[in-house]
PDB file of C-alpha atoms and ligand atoms in Angstrom:
ATOM      1  CA  MET A   1     -13.839  -6.001  -8.326  1.00  0.00           C
ATOM      2  CA  ALA A   2     -12.706  -3.567 -11.023  1.00  0.00           C
ATOM      3  CA  LEU A   3      -9.347  -5.646 -11.220  1.00  0.00           C
ATOM      4  CA  ASP A   4     -11.224  -8.968 -11.547  1.00  0.00           C
ATOM      5  CA  GLU A   5     -13.515  -7.286 -14.460  1.00  0.00           C
ATOM      6  CA  LEU A   6     -10.282  -5.926 -16.246  1.00  0.00           C
ATOM      7  CA  LEU A   7      -8.662  -9.269 -15.995  1.00  0.00           C
ATOM      8  CA  ALA A   8     -11.303 -11.417 -17.376  1.00  0.00           C
ATOM      9  CA  TRP A   9     -10.977  -8.915 -20.516  1.00  0.00           C
ATOM     10  CA  LEU A  10      -7.395  -8.767 -20.986  1.00  0.00           C
ATOM     11  CA  PRO A  11      -5.372 -11.612 -22.439  1.00  0.00           C
ATOM     12  CA  PRO A  12      -3.751 -13.711 -19.675  1.00  0.00           C
ATOM     13  CA  GLY A  13       0.217 -13.402 -19.553  1.00  0.00           C
ATOM     14  CA  SER A  14      -0.027  -9.809 -21.578  1.00  0.00           C
ATOM     15  CA  PRO A  15       1.870  -6.671 -20.835  1.00  0.00           C
ATOM     16  CA  GLU A  16      -1.866  -5.219 -20.261  1.00  0.00           C
ATOM     17  CA  GLU A  17      -2.190  -7.669 -17.427  1.00  0.00           C
ATOM     18  CA  ALA A  18       1.135  -7.002 -15.587  1.00  0.00           C
ATOM     19  CA  LEU A  19       0.021  -3.212 -15.757  1.00  0.00           C
ATOM     20  CA  ALA A  20      -3.389  -3.779 -14.310  1.00  0.00           C
ATOM     21  CA  ARG A  21      -1.856  -5.743 -11.612  1.00  0.00           C
ATOM     22  CA  GLN A  22       0.024  -2.610 -10.604  1.00  0.00           C
ATOM     23  CA  VAL A  23      -2.841  -0.146 -10.669  1.00  0.00           C
ATOM     24  CA  ASN A  24      -4.034   1.028  -7.255  1.00  0.00           C
ATOM     25  CA  PHE A  25      -7.575   1.007  -7.629  1.00  0.00           C
ATOM     26  CA  GLU A  26      -8.469   3.140  -4.240  1.00  0.00           C
ATOM     27  CA  GLN A  27      -6.704   5.895  -6.362  1.00  0.00           C
ATOM     28  CA  LEU A  28      -8.021   6.002  -9.631  1.00  0.00           C
ATOM     29  CA  PRO A  29      -8.323   9.129 -11.507  1.00  0.00           C
ATOM     30  CA  ALA A  30     -12.443   9.915 -11.261  1.00  0.00           C
ATOM     31  CA  HIS A  31     -11.996  11.624 -14.529  1.00  0.00           C
ATOM     32  CA  ILE A  32      -9.902  11.099 -17.437  1.00  0.00           C
ATOM     33  CA  ALA A  33      -9.761  13.608 -20.456  1.00  0.00           C
ATOM     34  CA  ILE A  34      -7.808  12.907 -23.605  1.00  0.00           C
ATOM     35  CA  ILE A  35      -6.883  14.901 -26.430  1.00  0.00           C
ATOM     36  CA  MET A  36      -6.880  12.111 -29.141  1.00  0.00           C
ATOM     37  CA  ASP A  37      -4.028  13.505 -31.698  1.00  0.00           C
ATOM     38  CA  GLY A  38      -1.671  12.538 -34.279  1.00  0.00           C
ATOM     39  CA  ASN A  39      -4.209  10.305 -36.700  1.00  0.00           C
ATOM     40  CA  GLY A  40      -2.835  12.366 -39.756  1.00  0.00           C
ATOM     41  CA  ARG A  41       0.648  11.633 -39.065  1.00  0.00           C
ATOM     42  CA  TRP A  42       0.063   8.202 -38.273  1.00  0.00           C
ATOM     43  CA  ALA A  43      -1.344   7.770 -41.651  1.00  0.00           C
ATOM     44  CA  SER A  44       1.208   9.645 -43.583  1.00  0.00           C
ATOM     45  CA  ARG A  45       4.067   7.687 -41.902  1.00  0.00           C
ATOM     46  CA  ARG A  46       2.381   4.787 -43.934  1.00  0.00           C
ATOM     47  CA  HIS A  47       1.729   6.901 -47.284  1.00  0.00           C
ATOM     48  CA  LEU A  48      -1.990   6.651 -46.615  1.00  0.00           C
ATOM     49  CA  PRO A  49      -4.372   9.782 -46.781  1.00  0.00           C
ATOM     50  CA  ARG A  50      -5.139  11.302 -43.544  1.00  0.00           C
ATOM     51  CA  VAL A  51      -8.560   9.811 -43.194  1.00  0.00           C
ATOM     52  CA  GLU A  52      -7.154   6.427 -43.060  1.00  0.00           C
ATOM     53  CA  GLY A  53      -5.603   7.733 -39.714  1.00  0.00           C
ATOM     54  CA  HIS A  54      -8.973   8.821 -38.391  1.00  0.00           C
ATOM     55  CA  ARG A  55     -10.546   5.390 -39.431  1.00  0.00           C
ATOM     56  CA  ALA A  56      -7.968   3.447 -37.551  1.00  0.00           C
ATOM     57  CA  GLY A  57      -8.486   5.695 -34.405  1.00  0.00           C
ATOM     58  CA  ILE A  58     -11.562   4.257 -33.977  1.00  0.00           C
ATOM     59  CA  ASN A  59     -10.145   1.010 -32.725  1.00  0.00           C
ATOM     60  CA  ALA A  60      -8.556   3.153 -30.261  1.00  0.00           C
ATOM     61  CA  VAL A  61     -11.476   4.720 -29.068  1.00  0.00           C
ATOM     62  CA  ARG A  62     -13.264   1.248 -28.559  1.00  0.00           C
ATOM     63  CA  ASP A  63     -10.354   0.004 -26.479  1.00  0.00           C
ATOM     64  CA  VAL A  64      -9.780   3.103 -24.372  1.00  0.00           C
ATOM     65  CA  VAL A  65     -13.895   3.286 -23.804  1.00  0.00           C
ATOM     66  CA  GLU A  66     -14.228  -0.220 -22.739  1.00  0.00           C
ATOM     67  CA  THR A  67     -10.908  -0.509 -20.811  1.00  0.00           C
ATOM     68  CA  SER A  68     -11.809   2.749 -18.747  1.00  0.00           C
ATOM     69  CA  ALA A  69     -15.459   0.964 -17.996  1.00  0.00           C
ATOM     70  CA  ARG A  70     -13.917  -2.111 -16.642  1.00  0.00           C
ATOM     71  CA  LEU A  71     -11.612  -0.089 -14.607  1.00  0.00           C
ATOM     72  CA  GLY A  72     -14.299   1.425 -12.871  1.00  0.00           C
ATOM     73  CA  VAL A  73     -13.105   5.099 -14.096  1.00  0.00           C
ATOM     74  CA  GLU A  74     -16.253   7.526 -13.306  1.00  0.00           C
ATOM     75  CA  VAL A  75     -15.924   9.828 -16.542  1.00  0.00           C
ATOM     76  CA  LEU A  76     -13.958   9.649 -19.650  1.00  0.00           C
ATOM     77  CA  THR A  77     -14.140  12.754 -22.168  1.00  0.00           C
ATOM     78  CA  LEU A  78     -12.491  12.488 -25.530  1.00  0.00           C
ATOM     79  CA  PHE A  79     -11.838  15.372 -27.567  1.00  0.00           C
ATOM     80  CA  ALA A  80     -12.882  14.297 -31.269  1.00  0.00           C
ATOM     81  CA  PHE A  81     -13.571  17.505 -32.884  1.00  0.00           C
ATOM     82  CA  SER A  82     -12.957  21.128 -32.140  1.00  0.00           C
ATOM     83  CA  THR A  83     -14.630  24.373 -32.959  1.00  0.00           C
ATOM     84  CA  GLU A  84     -11.269  24.966 -34.831  1.00  0.00           C
ATOM     85  CA  ASN A  85     -11.197  21.752 -36.773  1.00  0.00           C
ATOM     86  CA  TRP A  86     -13.690  23.255 -39.176  1.00  0.00           C
ATOM     87  CA  LYS A  87     -10.580  24.894 -40.666  1.00  0.00           C
ATOM     88  CA  ARG A  88      -9.760  21.683 -42.546  1.00  0.00           C
ATOM     89  CA  PRO A  89     -10.465  20.717 -46.048  1.00  0.00           C
ATOM     90  CA  GLU A  90     -14.098  19.778 -46.259  1.00  0.00           C
ATOM     91  CA  ALA A  91     -13.635  16.373 -47.327  1.00  0.00           C
ATOM     92  CA  GLU A  92     -11.791  15.705 -44.275  1.00  0.00           C
ATOM     93  CA  VAL A  93     -14.590  17.003 -42.052  1.00  0.00           C
ATOM     94  CA  SER A  94     -17.454  15.292 -43.910  1.00  0.00           C
ATOM     95  CA  MET A  95     -15.288  12.034 -43.643  1.00  0.00           C
ATOM     96  CA  LEU A  96     -14.684  12.707 -39.754  1.00  0.00           C
ATOM     97  CA  MET A  97     -18.748  13.304 -39.326  1.00  0.00           C
ATOM     98  CA  ALA A  98     -19.319   9.921 -41.519  1.00  0.00           C
ATOM     99  CA  LEU A  99     -17.024   7.992 -39.215  1.00  0.00           C
ATOM    100  CA  LEU A 100     -18.661   9.329 -36.212  1.00  0.00           C
ATOM    101  CA  LYS A 101     -22.059   8.182 -37.258  1.00  0.00           C
ATOM    102  CA  ARG A 102     -20.754   4.695 -38.127  1.00  0.00           C
ATOM    103  CA  TYR A 103     -19.101   4.636 -34.854  1.00  0.00           C
ATOM    104  CA  LEU A 104     -22.261   5.223 -33.009  1.00  0.00           C
ATOM    105  CA  ARG A 105     -24.158   2.660 -34.959  1.00  0.00           C
ATOM    106  CA  ILE A 106     -21.545   0.183 -34.523  1.00  0.00           C
ATOM    107  CA  GLU A 107     -20.703   0.888 -30.832  1.00  0.00           C
ATOM    108  CA  LEU A 108     -24.135   1.540 -29.180  1.00  0.00           C
ATOM    109  CA  GLY A 109     -24.707  -2.256 -28.436  1.00  0.00           C
ATOM    110  CA  THR A 110     -21.020  -2.299 -26.930  1.00  0.00           C
ATOM    111  CA  LEU A 111     -21.958   0.877 -24.696  1.00  0.00           C
ATOM    112  CA  LEU A 112     -25.168  -0.625 -23.649  1.00  0.00           C
ATOM    113  CA  GLN A 113     -23.524  -3.994 -22.573  1.00  0.00           C
ATOM    114  CA  ASN A 114     -20.825  -2.072 -20.451  1.00  0.00           C
ATOM    115  CA  ASN A 115     -23.451   0.115 -18.566  1.00  0.00           C
ATOM    116  CA  ILE A 116     -22.144   3.204 -20.444  1.00  0.00           C
ATOM    117  CA  ARG A 117     -23.962   6.443 -20.644  1.00  0.00           C
ATOM    118  CA  PHE A 118     -22.972   8.686 -23.787  1.00  0.00           C
ATOM    119  CA  ARG A 119     -23.082  12.440 -23.751  1.00  0.00           C
ATOM    120  CA  VAL A 120     -22.146  14.920 -26.241  1.00  0.00           C
ATOM    121  CA  ILE A 121     -20.245  18.110 -24.996  1.00  0.00           C
ATOM    122  CA  GLY A 122     -19.872  21.061 -27.442  1.00  0.00           C
ATOM    123  CA  ARG A 123     -22.255  23.239 -29.650  1.00  0.00           C
ATOM    124  CA  VAL A 124     -23.994  20.157 -30.779  1.00  0.00           C
ATOM    125  CA  GLN A 125     -26.651  22.607 -32.291  1.00  0.00           C
ATOM    126  CA  ASP A 126     -24.156  23.544 -35.134  1.00  0.00           C
ATOM    127  CA  LEU A 127     -23.700  19.910 -36.479  1.00  0.00           C
ATOM    128  CA  ALA A 128     -25.675  18.640 -39.321  1.00  0.00           C
ATOM    129  CA  PRO A 129     -29.130  17.468 -38.410  1.00  0.00           C
ATOM    130  CA  ASP A 130     -28.508  13.914 -39.146  1.00  0.00           C
ATOM    131  CA  ILE A 131     -25.592  13.634 -36.782  1.00  0.00           C
ATOM    132  CA  GLN A 132     -27.402  15.767 -34.347  1.00  0.00           C
ATOM    133  CA  GLN A 133     -30.053  12.916 -34.601  1.00  0.00           C
ATOM    134  CA  GLU A 134     -27.766  10.127 -34.096  1.00  0.00           C
ATOM    135  CA  LEU A 135     -26.206  11.685 -31.156  1.00  0.00           C
ATOM    136  CA  ALA A 136     -29.620  12.493 -29.275  1.00  0.00           C
ATOM    137  CA  ASP A 137     -30.560   8.798 -30.018  1.00  0.00           C
ATOM    138  CA  ALA A 138     -27.364   7.510 -28.582  1.00  0.00           C
ATOM    139  CA  GLU A 139     -27.734   9.850 -25.593  1.00  0.00           C
ATOM    140  CA  ALA A 140     -31.320   8.919 -24.962  1.00  0.00           C
ATOM    141  CA  ARG A 141     -30.652   5.034 -25.392  1.00  0.00           C
ATOM    142  CA  THR A 142     -27.656   5.151 -22.953  1.00  0.00           C
ATOM    143  CA  ALA A 143     -29.546   7.767 -20.595  1.00  0.00           C
ATOM    144  CA  ALA A 144     -30.407   5.241 -17.935  1.00  0.00           C
ATOM    145  CA  ASN A 145     -26.978   3.541 -17.704  1.00  0.00           C
ATOM    146  CA  THR A 146     -24.991   4.074 -14.344  1.00  0.00           C
ATOM    147  CA  GLY A 147     -21.324   2.749 -15.112  1.00  0.00           C
ATOM    148  CA  LEU A 148     -18.745   5.139 -16.992  1.00  0.00           C
ATOM    149  CA  LEU A 149     -20.097   8.383 -18.186  1.00  0.00           C
ATOM    150  CA  PHE A 150     -18.334   8.672 -21.794  1.00  0.00           C
ATOM    151  CA  ASN A 151     -18.455  12.372 -22.930  1.00  0.00           C
ATOM    152  CA  ILE A 152     -17.455  13.119 -26.488  1.00  0.00           C
ATOM    153  CA  ALA A 153     -16.394  16.836 -27.042  1.00  0.00           C
ATOM    154  CA  LEU A 154     -17.678  17.671 -30.798  1.00  0.00           C
ATOM    155  CA  ASN A 155     -17.646  21.053 -32.087  1.00  0.00           C
ATOM    156  CA  TYR A 156     -15.976  21.745 -28.663  1.00  0.00           C
ATOM    157  CA  SER A 157     -13.973  24.923 -27.922  1.00  0.00           C
ATOM    158  CA  GLY A 158     -13.134  25.687 -24.034  1.00  0.00           C
ATOM    159  CA  ARG A 159     -13.173  29.250 -24.630  1.00  0.00           C
ATOM    160  CA  THR A 160     -16.856  28.972 -26.095  1.00  0.00           C
ATOM    161  CA  GLU A 161     -18.017  27.002 -23.256  1.00  0.00           C
ATOM    162  CA  ILE A 162     -16.787  29.580 -20.778  1.00  0.00           C
ATOM    163  CA  THR A 163     -18.519  32.284 -23.094  1.00  0.00           C
ATOM    164  CA  ASP A 164     -21.744  30.509 -23.358  1.00  0.00           C
ATOM    165  CA  ALA A 165     -21.830  29.692 -19.659  1.00  0.00           C
ATOM    166  CA  VAL A 166     -21.426  33.463 -18.788  1.00  0.00           C
ATOM    167  CA  ARG A 167     -24.314  34.594 -21.307  1.00  0.00           C
ATOM    168  CA  ARG A 168     -26.310  31.566 -19.985  1.00  0.00           C
ATOM    169  CA  MET A 169     -25.717  32.989 -16.461  1.00  0.00           C
ATOM    170  CA  ILE A 170     -26.842  36.371 -17.350  1.00  0.00           C
ATOM    171  CA  GLU A 171     -30.034  35.018 -19.214  1.00  0.00           C
ATOM    172  CA  SER A 172     -30.983  33.240 -16.178  1.00  0.00           C
ATOM    173  CA  GLY A 173     -30.697  36.302 -14.124  1.00  0.00           C
ATOM    174  CA  VAL A 174     -27.899  35.200 -11.845  1.00  0.00           C
ATOM    175  CA  SER A 175     -26.862  38.215  -9.781  1.00  0.00           C
ATOM    176  CA  PRO A 176     -23.061  39.242  -9.319  1.00  0.00           C
ATOM    177  CA  ARG A 177     -23.279  38.272  -5.694  1.00  0.00           C
ATOM    178  CA  GLU A 178     -24.077  34.867  -6.828  1.00  0.00           C
ATOM    179  CA  VAL A 179     -21.309  34.380  -9.037  1.00  0.00           C
ATOM    180  CA  THR A 180     -18.901  31.780  -7.628  1.00  0.00           C
ATOM    181  CA  GLU A 181     -16.368  29.259  -8.919  1.00  0.00           C
ATOM    182  CA  GLN A 182     -19.130  26.531  -8.086  1.00  0.00           C
ATOM    183  CA  ARG A 183     -21.912  28.506  -9.854  1.00  0.00           C
ATOM    184  CA  VAL A 184     -19.751  29.080 -13.026  1.00  0.00           C
ATOM    185  CA  SER A 185     -19.180  25.221 -12.983  1.00  0.00           C
ATOM    186  CA  ASP A 186     -22.762  24.451 -12.852  1.00  0.00           C
ATOM    187  CA  PHE A 187     -23.254  26.412 -16.304  1.00  0.00           C
ATOM    188  CA  LEU A 188     -20.519  24.545 -18.137  1.00  0.00           C
ATOM    189  CA  TYR A 189     -21.489  21.388 -20.275  1.00  0.00           C
ATOM    190  CA  THR A 190     -19.694  19.457 -17.573  1.00  0.00           C
ATOM    191  CA  ALA A 191     -21.829  20.557 -14.826  1.00  0.00           C
ATOM    192  CA  GLY A 192     -22.118  17.828 -11.965  1.00  0.00           C
ATOM    193  CA  GLN A 193     -19.125  15.949 -13.321  1.00  0.00           C
ATOM    194  CA  PRO A 194     -15.790  15.739 -11.378  1.00  0.00           C
ATOM    195  CA  ASP A 195     -13.045  17.865 -12.966  1.00  0.00           C
ATOM    196  CA  PRO A 196     -10.427  15.903 -14.957  1.00  0.00           C
ATOM    197  CA  ASP A 197      -7.487  14.297 -12.563  1.00  0.00           C
ATOM    198  CA  LEU A 198      -5.723  13.349 -15.633  1.00  0.00           C
ATOM    199  CA  LEU A 199      -5.419  14.730 -19.022  1.00  0.00           C
ATOM    200  CA  ILE A 200      -3.741  12.846 -21.580  1.00  0.00           C
ATOM    201  CA  ARG A 201      -2.534  13.775 -25.042  1.00  0.00           C
ATOM    202  CA  THR A 202      -1.375  11.591 -27.875  1.00  0.00           C
ATOM    203  CA  SER A 203       1.778  12.340 -30.462  1.00  0.00           C
ATOM    204  CA  GLY A 204       3.719  14.199 -28.557  1.00  0.00           C
ATOM    205  CA  GLU A 205       2.223  17.627 -28.796  1.00  0.00           C
ATOM    206  CA  MET A 206       2.568  19.889 -25.529  1.00  0.00           C
ATOM    207  CA  ARG A 207      -0.491  21.972 -25.733  1.00  0.00           C
ATOM    208  CA  VAL A 208      -3.923  22.025 -24.767  1.00  0.00           C
ATOM    209  CA  SER A 209      -5.441  23.254 -27.552  1.00  0.00           C
ATOM    210  CA  ASN A 210      -8.579  24.677 -25.948  1.00  0.00           C
ATOM    211  CA  PHE A 211      -9.753  21.742 -24.269  1.00  0.00           C
ATOM    212  CA  LEU A 212     -11.590  22.021 -21.167  1.00  0.00           C
ATOM    213  CA  LEU A 213      -9.899  25.076 -20.021  1.00  0.00           C
ATOM    214  CA  TRP A 214     -11.565  25.664 -16.753  1.00  0.00           C
ATOM    215  CA  GLN A 215     -11.842  22.137 -15.715  1.00  0.00           C
ATOM    216  CA  ILE A 216      -8.028  21.079 -16.183  1.00  0.00           C
ATOM    217  CA  ALA A 217      -7.200  23.570 -13.392  1.00  0.00           C
ATOM    218  CA  TYR A 218      -5.571  21.102 -11.422  1.00  0.00           C
ATOM    219  CA  ALA A 219      -5.402  17.914 -13.620  1.00  0.00           C
ATOM    220  CA  GLU A 220      -2.064  16.015 -14.189  1.00  0.00           C
ATOM    221  CA  ILE A 221      -0.957  16.159 -17.548  1.00  0.00           C
ATOM    222  CA  TRP A 222       0.774  13.002 -19.277  1.00  0.00           C
ATOM    223  CA  VAL A 223       1.812  13.547 -22.747  1.00  0.00           C
ATOM    224  CA  THR A 224       2.803  10.296 -24.839  1.00  0.00           C
ATOM    225  CA  ASP A 225       4.664  10.287 -28.186  1.00  0.00           C
ATOM    226  CA  THR A 226       2.041   7.397 -29.256  1.00  0.00           C
ATOM    227  CA  PHE A 227      -0.204   8.396 -32.183  1.00  0.00           C
ATOM    228  CA  TRP A 228      -3.748   7.995 -31.281  1.00  0.00           C
ATOM    229  CA  PRO A 229      -4.498   5.187 -33.789  1.00  0.00           C
ATOM    230  CA  ASP A 230      -1.797   3.120 -31.941  1.00  0.00           C
ATOM    231  CA  PHE A 231      -3.044   3.844 -28.439  1.00  0.00           C
ATOM    232  CA  ARG A 232      -4.474   0.858 -26.621  1.00  0.00           C
ATOM    233  CA  ALA A 233      -5.192  -0.253 -23.129  1.00  0.00           C
ATOM    234  CA  ARG A 234      -1.757  -0.717 -21.937  1.00  0.00           C
ATOM    235  CA  HIS A 235      -1.162   3.039 -22.916  1.00  0.00           C
ATOM    236  CA  LEU A 236      -3.722   4.012 -20.701  1.00  0.00           C
ATOM    237  CA  LEU A 237      -2.610   2.024 -17.977  1.00  0.00           C
ATOM    238  CA  ASP A 238       0.752   3.562 -18.437  1.00  0.00           C
ATOM    239  CA  GLY A 239      -0.699   6.960 -18.061  1.00  0.00           C
ATOM    240  CA  ILE A 240      -2.804   5.678 -14.884  1.00  0.00           C
ATOM    241  CA  LEU A 241       0.383   4.540 -13.387  1.00  0.00           C
ATOM    242  CA  GLU A 242       2.156   7.616 -13.940  1.00  0.00           C
ATOM    243  CA  PHE A 243      -0.935   9.712 -12.558  1.00  0.00           C
ATOM    244  CA  GLN A 244      -0.485   7.536  -9.346  1.00  0.00           C
ATOM    245  CA  LYS A 245       3.040   8.460  -9.038  1.00  0.00           C
ATOM    246  CA  ARG A 246       2.534  12.039  -9.054  1.00  0.00           C
ATOM    247  CA  ASP A 247       2.376  14.142  -5.883  1.00  0.00           C
ATOM    248  CA  ARG A 248      -0.927  16.506  -6.200  1.00  0.00           C
ATOM    249  CA  ARG A 249      -0.218  19.432  -3.774  1.00  0.00           C
ATOM    250  CA  TYR A 250      -3.083  21.787  -5.025  1.00  0.00           C
ATOM    251  CA  GLY A 251      -0.923  24.846  -4.123  1.00  0.00           C
ATOM    252  CA  GLY A 252      -0.343  23.760  -0.784  1.00  0.00           C
ATOM    253  CA  LEU A 253       2.417  21.371   0.779  1.00  0.00           C
ATOM    254  CA  LYS A 254       2.865  17.541   1.054  1.00  0.00           C
ATOM    255  CA  PRO A 255       1.388  16.292   4.201  1.00  0.00           C
ATOM    256  CA  SER A 256       5.013  15.026   5.150  1.00  0.00           C
ATOM    257  CA  ARG A 257       6.633  18.212   4.555  1.00  0.00           C
ATOM    258  CA  VAL A 258       3.950  20.126   6.970  1.00  0.00           C
ATOM    259  CA  ALA A 259       4.576  17.727   9.653  1.00  0.00           C
ATOM    260  CA  THR A 260       8.463  18.794   9.311  1.00  0.00           C
ATOM    261  CA  LEU A 261       7.487  22.446   9.671  1.00  0.00           C
ATOM    262  CA  ARG A 262       5.336  22.229  12.805  1.00  0.00           C
TER     263      ARG A 262
HETATM  264  C1  IPE B   1      -6.504  14.182 -34.259  1.00  0.00           C
HETATM  265  O1  IPE B   1      -5.684  13.726 -35.438  1.00  0.00           O
HETATM  266  C2  IPE B   1      -8.041  13.755 -34.960  1.00  0.00           C
HETATM  267  C3  IPE B   1      -8.225  15.291 -34.712  1.00  0.00           C
HETATM  268  C4  IPE B   1      -8.041  16.247 -34.615  1.00  0.00           C
HETATM  269  C5  IPE B   1      -9.979  15.242 -35.555  1.00  0.00           C
HETATM  270  P1  IPE B   1      -5.147  14.734 -36.275  1.00  0.00           P
HETATM  271  O2  IPE B   1      -6.120  14.896 -37.413  1.00  0.00           O
HETATM  272  O3  IPE B   1      -4.937  16.050 -35.812  1.00  0.00           O
HETATM  273  O4  IPE B   1      -3.684  14.560 -36.597  1.00  0.00           O
HETATM  274  P2  IPE B   1      -2.566  15.225 -36.970  1.00  0.00           P
HETATM  275  O5  IPE B   1      -2.137  15.856 -35.678  1.00  0.00           O
HETATM  276  O6  IPE B   1      -2.451  16.000 -38.280  1.00  0.00           O
HETATM  277  O7  IPE B   1      -1.334  14.128 -37.035  1.00  0.00           O
HETATM  278  C1  IPE B   2      -7.093  18.890 -31.264  1.00  0.00           C
HETATM  279  O1  IPE B   2      -6.177  18.524 -31.984  1.00  0.00           O
HETATM  280  C2  IPE B   2      -8.523  18.561 -31.179  1.00  0.00           C
HETATM  281  C3  IPE B   2      -8.790  17.515 -31.270  1.00  0.00           C
HETATM  282  C4  IPE B   2      -8.063  16.232 -30.648  1.00  0.00           C
HETATM  283  C5  IPE B   2     -10.124  17.232 -31.617  1.00  0.00           C
HETATM  284  P1  IPE B   2      -5.585  19.268 -33.244  1.00  0.00           P
HETATM  285  O2  IPE B   2      -4.834  18.596 -33.943  1.00  0.00           O
HETATM  286  O3  IPE B   2      -6.471  19.881 -33.906  1.00  0.00           O
HETATM  287  O4  IPE B   2      -4.857  20.564 -32.350  1.00  0.00           O
HETATM  288  P2  IPE B   2      -3.695  21.588 -33.031  1.00  0.00           P
HETATM  289  O5  IPE B   2      -4.227  22.089 -34.116  1.00  0.00           O
HETATM  290  O6  IPE B   2      -2.405  20.448 -33.008  1.00  0.00           O
HETATM  291  O7  IPE B   2      -3.610  22.473 -31.780  1.00  0.00           O
HETATM  292 MG1   MG B   3      -3.651  17.192 -34.705  1.00  0.00          MG
END
């Protein structure tokens, strides 16, 4: 079913179609998390200001969100703005916020059409009131959707998330005996969601930059040199196919290896 939905959307005879046919839909990552990186470098290669890279990055977001929804992925989390990104020039930060607002206005229809539920993770309370309003509106209008859960990480930091979770646990009177891994997970922004199976980072950087530190404990990591504004359905499919070749052991042994040891 998911293959049909995807094929109906991909250009017939395209490289995307060939990739989609190789995907094993029984083994899809339930949660894909993406560190969208390389907008600035994409722009400077073209002798454009950095903000043009951010603007172009919106096309990648649109493509990846819709492809994930059609694939039948449960959760997609995109890292859009880190707590550390406030260190950037004010003009760049306000342009990023303005682009976010525009994205939400333009794309809300697509989210609704594709049964996508939109959620924000991060310290939303520190964003400008108009942005908060826009985000809350998009969350409310898509709250009843039952398809892809699309998390956008905004003013997000993994360490802050864990610190906030610890504080809230103490405030809610959780006793030391009740502190388990499950209980900690329940206090994170992603409570109730599966952990990412696949973590993608674009632009070739080999670091996690404070993203979902707790949740990526056993994620498979795939780094592509492609800059975010160039990232499309075919790159996502490449990442999924690579993920499906991995041997996830979670510290144990492959079942075939266990058999030979018996
Ligand atoms: C990612 O692209 C977007 C954000 C972090 C908001 P960058 O702006 O980090 O682009 P590079 O890494 O400088 O190329
Ligand atoms: C990570 O990218 C944050 C986002 C994608 C929002 P950065 O470009 O901010 O990360 P560093 O500075 O290269 O680690
Ligand atoms: Mg960067």
